[in-house]
């Protein structure tokens, strides 16, 4: 296996000495440069719908929450695809809650639209879906499937996703892999009740699953969800509870780069939300190589409220484009061209 072993990972997660941590950032940045280069791949994120049948206890678009719901029309989606093409993005990510109205046929049509009309690589992120659906979308041309497992700790998983099982989610990832998708997953950092040991196991699981994409963001409390006003008894003692900070998140990004050197790793919006000033830069200089600007029509953006005060939520796609180009250049990096798939298969 690449990178540190479990005890090495744990030591880094608990490290507080800034000069030692500088070695971790340096090593992760070096592996990033050597393995995936200086390109920062741009994935245009389109939020298709904020309807969801799940009750995830951390998420602001959970079923049952009072919230104005939206679903993009076919015309609106077509406009997003044109915008992605105009802005030069090689990939679109079609994301939604687990919305039963996003039927097999409807999504297959969206995939064909993105491929034929705009020639884009398509990543789907639509939750736990049946084998048949995954197969139909793959046949329609979808390239990648993204399904974060959120935590590798089966007990914690049950607590934050009532009625759901970690094993079932991992099975969907395996199935997507068998169907020939590039597969992505990821976790939240600092979930109430998340221990350092379980976070180390999250990172080891990324390597075991041999993921092409790994998204890591801090847990952000949403006050109108059960976990957003977490009862103190859910939190572990301070020495055991993982903090949901930018530093801890970038430690996980850096360690992920070491154990999955060829993976595509985004500097997430959640990281930019806990550190609006420099969250993206911290991610991109500590192992990340992907930026996912939103292409969701402005009037819907704030309604995809998985957590509050999301970074960039009030910005237009054009202003995001200007901002990210400037910030990527400021790091001496270059925006990616083309679909930006996996650099190479793991050895
Ligand atoms: N804090 C941080 N990330 C969240 N997500 C959902 N709710 C929250 C939250 N409260 C993330 C999950 C999910 C992705 C779409 O958004 O990781 O997979």
Short mmCIF file of C-alpha atoms and ligand atoms in Angstrom, two decimals:
data_model
loop_
_atom_site.label_atom_id
_atom_site.label_comp_id
_atom_site.label_asym_id
_atom_site.label_seq_id
_atom_site.Cartn_x
_atom_site.Cartn_y
_atom_site.Cartn_z
CA UNK A 1 0.00 0.00 0.00
CA UNK A 2 1.09 3.57 -0.64
CA UNK A 3 1.63 6.04 2.21
CA UNK A 4 1.64 5.62 5.98
CA UNK A 5 0.06 2.67 7.80
CA UNK A 6 -2.74 2.96 10.36
CA UNK A 7 -0.52 4.04 13.24
CA UNK A 8 1.28 6.53 11.00
CA UNK A 9 -2.06 7.95 9.86
CA UNK A 10 -3.25 8.22 13.47
CA UNK A 11 -0.05 10.02 14.47
CA UNK A 12 -0.56 12.58 11.71
CA UNK A 13 -4.22 13.09 12.62
CA UNK A 14 -3.16 13.85 16.22
CA UNK A 15 -0.14 15.98 15.28
CA UNK A 16 -0.34 19.59 16.43
CA UNK A 17 3.20 20.82 15.81
CA UNK A 18 3.07 23.28 12.90
CA UNK A 19 6.57 22.56 11.65
CA UNK A 20 5.93 18.81 11.59
CA UNK A 21 2.64 19.39 9.80
CA UNK A 22 4.50 21.47 7.22
CA UNK A 23 6.29 18.21 6.29
CA UNK A 24 2.94 16.50 5.69
CA UNK A 25 1.70 19.34 3.48
CA UNK A 26 4.98 19.30 1.56
CA UNK A 27 4.90 15.56 1.02
CA UNK A 28 1.26 15.53 -0.11
CA UNK A 29 1.85 18.45 -2.48
CA UNK A 30 4.87 16.67 -3.94
CA UNK A 31 2.94 13.43 -4.55
CA UNK A 32 0.10 15.45 -6.08
CA UNK A 33 2.48 17.19 -8.49
CA UNK A 34 4.31 14.00 -9.42
CA UNK A 35 1.22 11.82 -9.91
CA UNK A 36 -1.54 14.11 -11.22
CA UNK A 37 0.37 17.22 -12.21
CA UNK A 38 -0.39 20.93 -11.92
CA UNK A 39 -3.77 20.89 -13.64
CA UNK A 40 -6.76 21.70 -11.46
CA UNK A 41 -9.69 19.88 -13.05
CA UNK A 42 -12.94 21.82 -13.18
CA UNK A 43 -16.19 19.91 -12.66
CA UNK A 44 -19.35 21.92 -13.23
CA UNK A 45 -21.78 20.94 -10.48
CA UNK A 46 -25.48 20.91 -11.38
CA UNK A 47 -27.90 20.33 -8.53
CA UNK A 48 -30.88 18.70 -10.25
CA UNK A 49 -33.29 18.49 -7.34
CA UNK A 50 -33.42 19.03 -3.57
CA UNK A 51 -36.16 16.43 -3.03
CA UNK A 52 -34.88 13.54 -0.93
CA UNK A 53 -36.44 10.44 0.55
CA UNK A 54 -33.67 9.96 3.13
CA UNK A 55 -33.57 11.29 6.67
CA UNK A 56 -29.83 11.86 7.13
CA UNK A 57 -29.52 13.55 10.49
CA UNK A 58 -26.83 16.01 9.34
CA UNK A 59 -28.36 17.18 6.08
CA UNK A 60 -30.54 20.21 5.46
CA UNK A 61 -32.40 18.70 2.48
CA UNK A 62 -33.48 15.63 4.50
CA UNK A 63 -37.02 14.35 3.95
CA UNK A 64 -39.58 16.01 6.16
CA UNK A 65 -37.74 19.27 6.66
CA UNK A 66 -39.81 22.31 5.77
CA UNK A 67 -37.98 23.75 2.79
CA UNK A 68 -39.00 25.01 -0.64
CA UNK A 69 -38.24 22.13 -2.99
CA UNK A 70 -37.15 22.42 -6.63
CA UNK A 71 -36.41 20.17 -9.57
CA UNK A 72 -34.74 21.46 -12.74
CA UNK A 73 -36.79 21.38 -15.92
CA UNK A 74 -35.33 19.75 -19.04
CA UNK A 75 -34.79 23.20 -20.55
CA UNK A 76 -32.99 24.45 -17.47
CA UNK A 77 -30.72 21.44 -17.54
CA UNK A 78 -29.94 21.99 -21.23
CA UNK A 79 -28.96 25.59 -20.40
CA UNK A 80 -26.60 24.34 -17.70
CA UNK A 81 -24.94 21.98 -20.20
CA UNK A 82 -24.43 24.83 -22.67
CA UNK A 83 -22.97 26.96 -19.90
CA UNK A 84 -20.56 24.17 -18.91
CA UNK A 85 -19.38 23.94 -22.46
CA UNK A 86 -19.05 27.71 -22.86
CA UNK A 87 -16.98 27.97 -19.67
CA UNK A 88 -14.70 25.17 -20.87
CA UNK A 89 -15.52 22.55 -18.23
CA UNK A 90 -14.76 18.99 -19.33
CA UNK A 91 -17.08 17.34 -16.83
CA UNK A 92 -20.50 17.95 -15.34
CA UNK A 93 -21.55 16.44 -12.05
CA UNK A 94 -25.30 15.82 -11.89
CA UNK A 95 -26.20 15.72 -8.22
CA UNK A 96 -29.47 15.47 -6.30
CA UNK A 97 -31.07 14.10 -3.19
CA UNK A 98 -32.59 10.64 -3.54
CA UNK A 99 -35.50 11.93 -5.59
CA UNK A 100 -37.89 9.20 -6.86
CA UNK A 101 -39.06 11.52 -9.65
CA UNK A 102 -35.58 11.32 -11.15
CA UNK A 103 -36.49 8.09 -12.85
CA UNK A 104 -34.21 5.76 -14.75
CA UNK A 105 -35.37 7.11 -18.10
CA UNK A 106 -35.30 10.73 -17.10
CA UNK A 107 -31.71 10.53 -15.87
CA UNK A 108 -30.64 8.45 -18.89
CA UNK A 109 -32.01 11.26 -21.05
CA UNK A 110 -29.97 13.81 -19.08
CA UNK A 111 -26.82 11.75 -19.55
CA UNK A 112 -27.40 11.53 -23.31
CA UNK A 113 -28.07 15.26 -23.44
CA UNK A 114 -24.81 16.08 -21.67
CA UNK A 115 -22.82 13.69 -23.86
CA UNK A 116 -24.39 14.51 -27.23
CA UNK A 117 -25.23 18.18 -26.92
CA UNK A 118 -22.13 19.30 -25.07
CA UNK A 119 -19.61 16.43 -25.34
CA UNK A 120 -19.06 16.44 -21.59
CA UNK A 121 -17.88 13.67 -19.29
CA UNK A 122 -20.74 12.92 -16.89
CA UNK A 123 -20.48 12.17 -13.20
CA UNK A 124 -23.67 11.11 -11.45
CA UNK A 125 -24.23 11.66 -7.74
CA UNK A 126 -27.78 10.55 -7.07
CA UNK A 127 -27.52 8.43 -3.95
CA UNK A 128 -28.11 4.72 -3.51
CA UNK A 129 -29.79 3.50 -6.67
CA UNK A 130 -30.62 0.00 -8.00
CA UNK A 131 -28.32 -2.10 -10.13
CA UNK A 132 -30.67 -1.69 -13.09
CA UNK A 133 -30.58 2.06 -12.88
CA UNK A 134 -26.80 2.20 -12.57
CA UNK A 135 -26.54 -0.11 -15.57
CA UNK A 136 -28.97 1.93 -17.67
CA UNK A 137 -27.12 5.17 -16.96
CA UNK A 138 -23.79 3.58 -17.71
CA UNK A 139 -25.22 2.32 -21.02
CA UNK A 140 -26.43 5.88 -21.74
CA UNK A 141 -22.82 7.03 -21.40
CA UNK A 142 -22.33 8.09 -17.77
CA UNK A 143 -18.63 7.94 -16.89
CA UNK A 144 -18.42 8.26 -13.12
CA UNK A 145 -20.49 7.63 -10.00
CA UNK A 146 -20.03 9.52 -6.77
CA UNK A 147 -21.43 8.22 -3.48
CA UNK A 148 -19.82 9.37 -0.25
CA UNK A 149 -19.91 6.81 2.51
CA UNK A 150 -19.60 9.71 5.02
CA UNK A 151 -17.97 7.44 7.67
CA UNK A 152 -16.49 3.94 7.69
CA UNK A 153 -17.71 3.40 11.26
CA UNK A 154 -20.80 1.20 10.93
CA UNK A 155 -22.19 2.29 14.33
CA UNK A 156 -21.71 6.00 13.68
CA UNK A 157 -23.15 5.48 10.20
CA UNK A 158 -26.36 4.04 11.68
CA UNK A 159 -26.62 6.96 14.04
CA UNK A 160 -26.33 9.62 11.31
CA UNK A 161 -28.27 7.79 8.56
CA UNK A 162 -31.24 6.15 10.30
CA UNK A 163 -32.57 3.06 8.56
CA UNK A 164 -29.47 2.74 6.37
CA UNK A 165 -26.50 0.38 6.50
CA UNK A 166 -22.89 1.10 5.59
CA UNK A 167 -22.52 -2.32 3.96
CA UNK A 168 -25.34 -1.54 1.57
CA UNK A 169 -23.76 1.75 0.54
CA UNK A 170 -20.40 0.11 -0.06
CA UNK A 171 -22.17 -2.50 -2.16
CA UNK A 172 -23.49 0.24 -4.48
CA UNK A 173 -19.92 1.50 -4.91
CA UNK A 174 -18.70 -2.01 -5.77
CA UNK A 175 -21.54 -2.46 -8.23
CA UNK A 176 -20.73 0.85 -9.92
CA UNK A 177 -17.12 -0.27 -10.22
CA UNK A 178 -18.19 -3.58 -11.83
CA UNK A 179 -20.28 -1.67 -14.35
CA UNK A 180 -17.20 0.24 -15.45
CA UNK A 181 -17.81 3.57 -13.79
CA UNK A 182 -14.94 5.53 -12.32
CA UNK A 183 -15.97 5.55 -8.69
CA UNK A 184 -15.79 8.24 -6.03
CA UNK A 185 -16.58 8.35 -2.37
CA UNK A 186 -15.71 10.46 0.63
CA UNK A 187 -16.40 11.38 4.22
CA UNK A 188 -17.22 14.26 6.50
CA UNK A 189 -14.62 15.28 9.08
CA UNK A 190 -15.72 16.11 12.61
CA UNK A 191 -19.10 14.38 12.71
CA UNK A 192 -20.34 14.42 16.34
CA UNK A 193 -19.17 11.08 17.76
CA UNK A 194 -16.38 10.56 15.16
CA UNK A 195 -13.15 9.30 16.73
CA UNK A 196 -9.59 9.59 15.42
CA UNK A 197 -9.51 5.81 15.00
CA UNK A 198 -12.60 5.81 12.80
CA UNK A 199 -11.19 8.67 10.73
CA UNK A 200 -7.96 6.69 10.21
CA UNK A 201 -10.09 3.77 9.04
CA UNK A 202 -11.93 6.09 6.62
CA UNK A 203 -8.61 6.87 4.94
CA UNK A 204 -7.59 3.21 4.81
CA UNK A 205 -10.96 2.37 3.26
CA UNK A 206 -10.35 4.90 0.45
CA UNK A 207 -7.23 2.94 -0.45
CA UNK A 208 -8.96 -0.43 -0.13
CA UNK A 209 -11.78 0.66 -2.45
CA UNK A 210 -9.16 1.90 -4.94
CA UNK A 211 -11.21 5.03 -5.59
CA UNK A 212 -10.77 7.31 -8.56
CA UNK A 213 -12.26 10.28 -6.66
CA UNK A 214 -12.28 11.14 -2.97
CA UNK A 215 -14.23 14.12 -1.59
CA UNK A 216 -13.53 15.23 1.96
CA UNK A 217 -15.24 18.13 3.73
CA UNK A 218 -15.77 19.29 7.29
CA UNK A 219 -19.06 18.53 9.01
CA UNK A 220 -21.00 21.80 9.23
CA UNK A 221 -23.78 21.94 11.80
CA UNK A 222 -27.16 22.76 10.26
CA UNK A 223 -29.31 24.16 13.08
CA UNK A 224 -32.53 22.79 11.58
CA UNK A 225 -31.34 19.15 11.65
CA UNK A 226 -31.03 16.68 14.56
CA UNK A 227 -27.22 16.68 14.42
CA UNK A 228 -27.03 20.44 14.00
CA UNK A 229 -28.05 20.95 17.58
CA UNK A 230 -26.12 17.86 18.66
CA UNK A 231 -26.90 16.75 22.17
CA UNK A 232 -23.68 16.89 24.22
CA UNK A 233 -23.90 13.14 24.90
CA UNK A 234 -23.27 12.49 21.19
CA UNK A 235 -19.89 14.23 21.35
CA UNK A 236 -16.85 12.25 22.44
CA UNK A 237 -14.50 13.67 25.11
CA UNK A 238 -12.33 16.42 23.67
CA UNK A 239 -9.26 14.21 23.31
CA UNK A 240 -11.25 11.69 21.22
CA UNK A 241 -13.69 13.82 19.22
CA UNK A 242 -12.36 14.85 15.79
CA UNK A 243 -12.78 18.62 15.36
CA UNK A 244 -14.55 19.84 12.19
CA UNK A 245 -11.83 22.32 11.29
CA UNK A 246 -10.08 23.32 8.07
CA UNK A 247 -6.81 21.97 9.47
CA UNK A 248 -8.23 18.53 10.27
CA UNK A 249 -9.95 18.42 6.87
CA UNK A 250 -6.73 19.22 5.04
CA UNK A 251 -4.87 16.58 7.08
CA UNK A 252 -7.36 14.05 5.72
CA UNK A 253 -6.92 15.44 2.18
CA UNK A 254 -3.13 15.19 2.48
CA UNK A 255 -3.21 11.64 3.87
CA UNK A 256 -5.70 10.64 1.17
CA UNK A 257 -3.25 11.88 -1.46
CA UNK A 258 -0.53 9.70 0.11
CA UNK A 259 -2.64 6.52 0.18
CA UNK A 260 -4.47 7.15 -3.14
CA UNK A 261 -1.77 9.00 -5.11
CA UNK A 262 -3.61 8.99 -8.45
CA UNK A 263 -7.04 9.97 -7.17
CA UNK A 264 -8.90 13.12 -8.16
CA UNK A 265 -9.45 15.03 -4.92
CA UNK A 266 -11.53 18.23 -4.77
CA UNK A 267 -10.97 21.29 -2.61
CA UNK A 268 -14.61 21.14 -1.50
CA UNK A 269 -17.17 23.88 -1.04
CA UNK A 270 -17.55 22.77 2.59
CA UNK A 271 -13.84 23.45 3.15
CA UNK A 272 -14.29 26.86 1.50
CA UNK A 273 -17.28 27.47 3.79
CA UNK A 274 -15.34 26.95 7.05
CA UNK A 275 -12.48 29.06 5.68
CA UNK A 276 -13.85 31.50 3.08
CA UNK A 277 -10.55 33.35 2.84
CA UNK A 278 -8.26 30.50 1.84
CA UNK A 279 -10.02 27.13 2.19
CA UNK A 280 -9.69 26.31 -1.52
CA UNK A 281 -6.01 27.24 -1.51
CA UNK A 282 -5.34 25.16 1.60
CA UNK A 283 -6.97 22.16 -0.08
CA UNK A 284 -5.16 22.63 -3.39
CA UNK A 285 -1.73 23.00 -1.77
CA UNK A 286 -2.22 20.02 0.57
CA UNK A 287 -3.11 17.33 -1.95
CA UNK A 288 -6.27 18.37 -3.85
CA UNK A 289 -6.40 18.79 -7.64
CA UNK A 290 -10.08 19.41 -8.44
CA UNK A 291 -12.44 22.40 -8.12
CA UNK A 292 -16.18 21.95 -8.49
CA UNK A 293 -17.81 25.29 -9.37
CA UNK A 294 -21.59 25.39 -9.24
CA UNK A 295 -23.60 25.66 -12.46
CA UNK A 296 -26.95 25.39 -10.68
CA UNK A 297 -29.29 28.22 -11.77
CA UNK A 298 -29.02 31.12 -9.32
CA UNK A 299 -32.63 30.95 -8.15
CA UNK A 300 -32.18 27.38 -6.87
CA UNK A 301 -28.69 27.56 -5.37
CA UNK A 302 -29.67 28.64 -1.88
CA UNK A 303 -32.38 25.95 -1.79
CA UNK A 304 -29.79 23.17 -2.07
CA UNK A 305 -29.11 23.91 1.56
CA UNK A 306 -27.30 20.77 2.77
CA UNK A 307 -25.63 23.04 5.34
CA UNK A 308 -26.01 26.80 5.97
CA UNK A 309 -24.02 29.68 4.43
CA UNK A 310 -22.45 27.61 1.67
CA UNK A 311 -19.49 29.35 0.05
CA UNK A 312 -20.15 30.89 -3.39
CA UNK A 313 -23.92 30.39 -3.07
CA UNK A 314 -24.70 33.96 -4.12
CA UNK A 315 -22.25 34.03 -7.03
CA UNK A 316 -23.01 33.52 -10.71
CA UNK A 317 -21.24 30.83 -12.74
CA UNK A 318 -19.41 33.60 -14.60
CA UNK A 319 -18.11 35.26 -11.44
CA UNK A 320 -17.04 31.85 -10.04
CA UNK A 321 -15.17 31.26 -13.25
CA UNK A 322 -13.31 34.54 -12.95
CA UNK A 323 -12.51 33.92 -9.28
CA UNK A 324 -11.29 30.36 -9.67
CA UNK A 325 -9.12 31.19 -12.68
CA UNK A 326 -7.42 33.95 -10.71
CA UNK A 327 -6.95 31.80 -7.62
CA UNK A 328 -5.63 28.79 -9.52
CA UNK A 329 -3.14 31.00 -11.38
CA UNK A 330 -2.15 32.57 -8.05
CA UNK A 331 -0.99 29.13 -6.92
CA UNK A 332 1.11 28.67 -10.05
CA UNK A 333 -1.29 26.00 -11.27
CA UNK A 334 -3.36 25.71 -14.46
CA UNK A 335 -7.05 24.98 -15.07
CA UNK A 336 -7.52 21.47 -16.47
CA UNK A 337 -8.59 20.90 -20.05
CA UNK A 338 -10.68 17.96 -21.21
CA UNK A 339 -12.51 15.40 -19.09
CA UNK A 340 -9.73 14.87 -16.53
CA UNK A 341 -10.33 11.22 -15.72
CA UNK A 342 -8.11 8.95 -13.71
CA UNK A 343 -4.41 9.45 -14.38
CA UNK A 344 -3.60 5.72 -14.22
CA UNK A 345 -4.83 2.55 -12.57
CA UNK A 346 -3.37 1.72 -9.19
CA UNK A 347 -0.52 -0.80 -9.22
N1 LIG B 1 -21.98 19.28 6.72
C1 LIG B 1 -21.05 18.96 5.79
N2 LIG B 1 -21.31 18.25 4.68
C2 LIG B 1 -22.57 17.86 4.51
N3 LIG B 1 -23.12 17.14 3.54
C3 LIG B 1 -24.41 16.99 3.79
N4 LIG B 1 -24.73 17.59 4.94
C4 LIG B 1 -23.59 18.15 5.42
C5 LIG B 1 -23.25 18.89 6.57
N5 LIG B 1 -24.17 19.21 7.49
C6 LIG B 1 -22.31 16.62 2.46
C7 LIG B 1 -22.26 15.10 2.51
C8 LIG B 1 -22.94 14.70 1.25
C9 LIG B 1 -22.70 15.89 0.35
C10 LIG B 1 -23.64 16.06 -0.77
O1 LIG B 1 -22.83 16.98 1.22
O2 LIG B 1 -20.92 14.65 2.52
O3 LIG B 1 -22.41 13.53 0.69
#
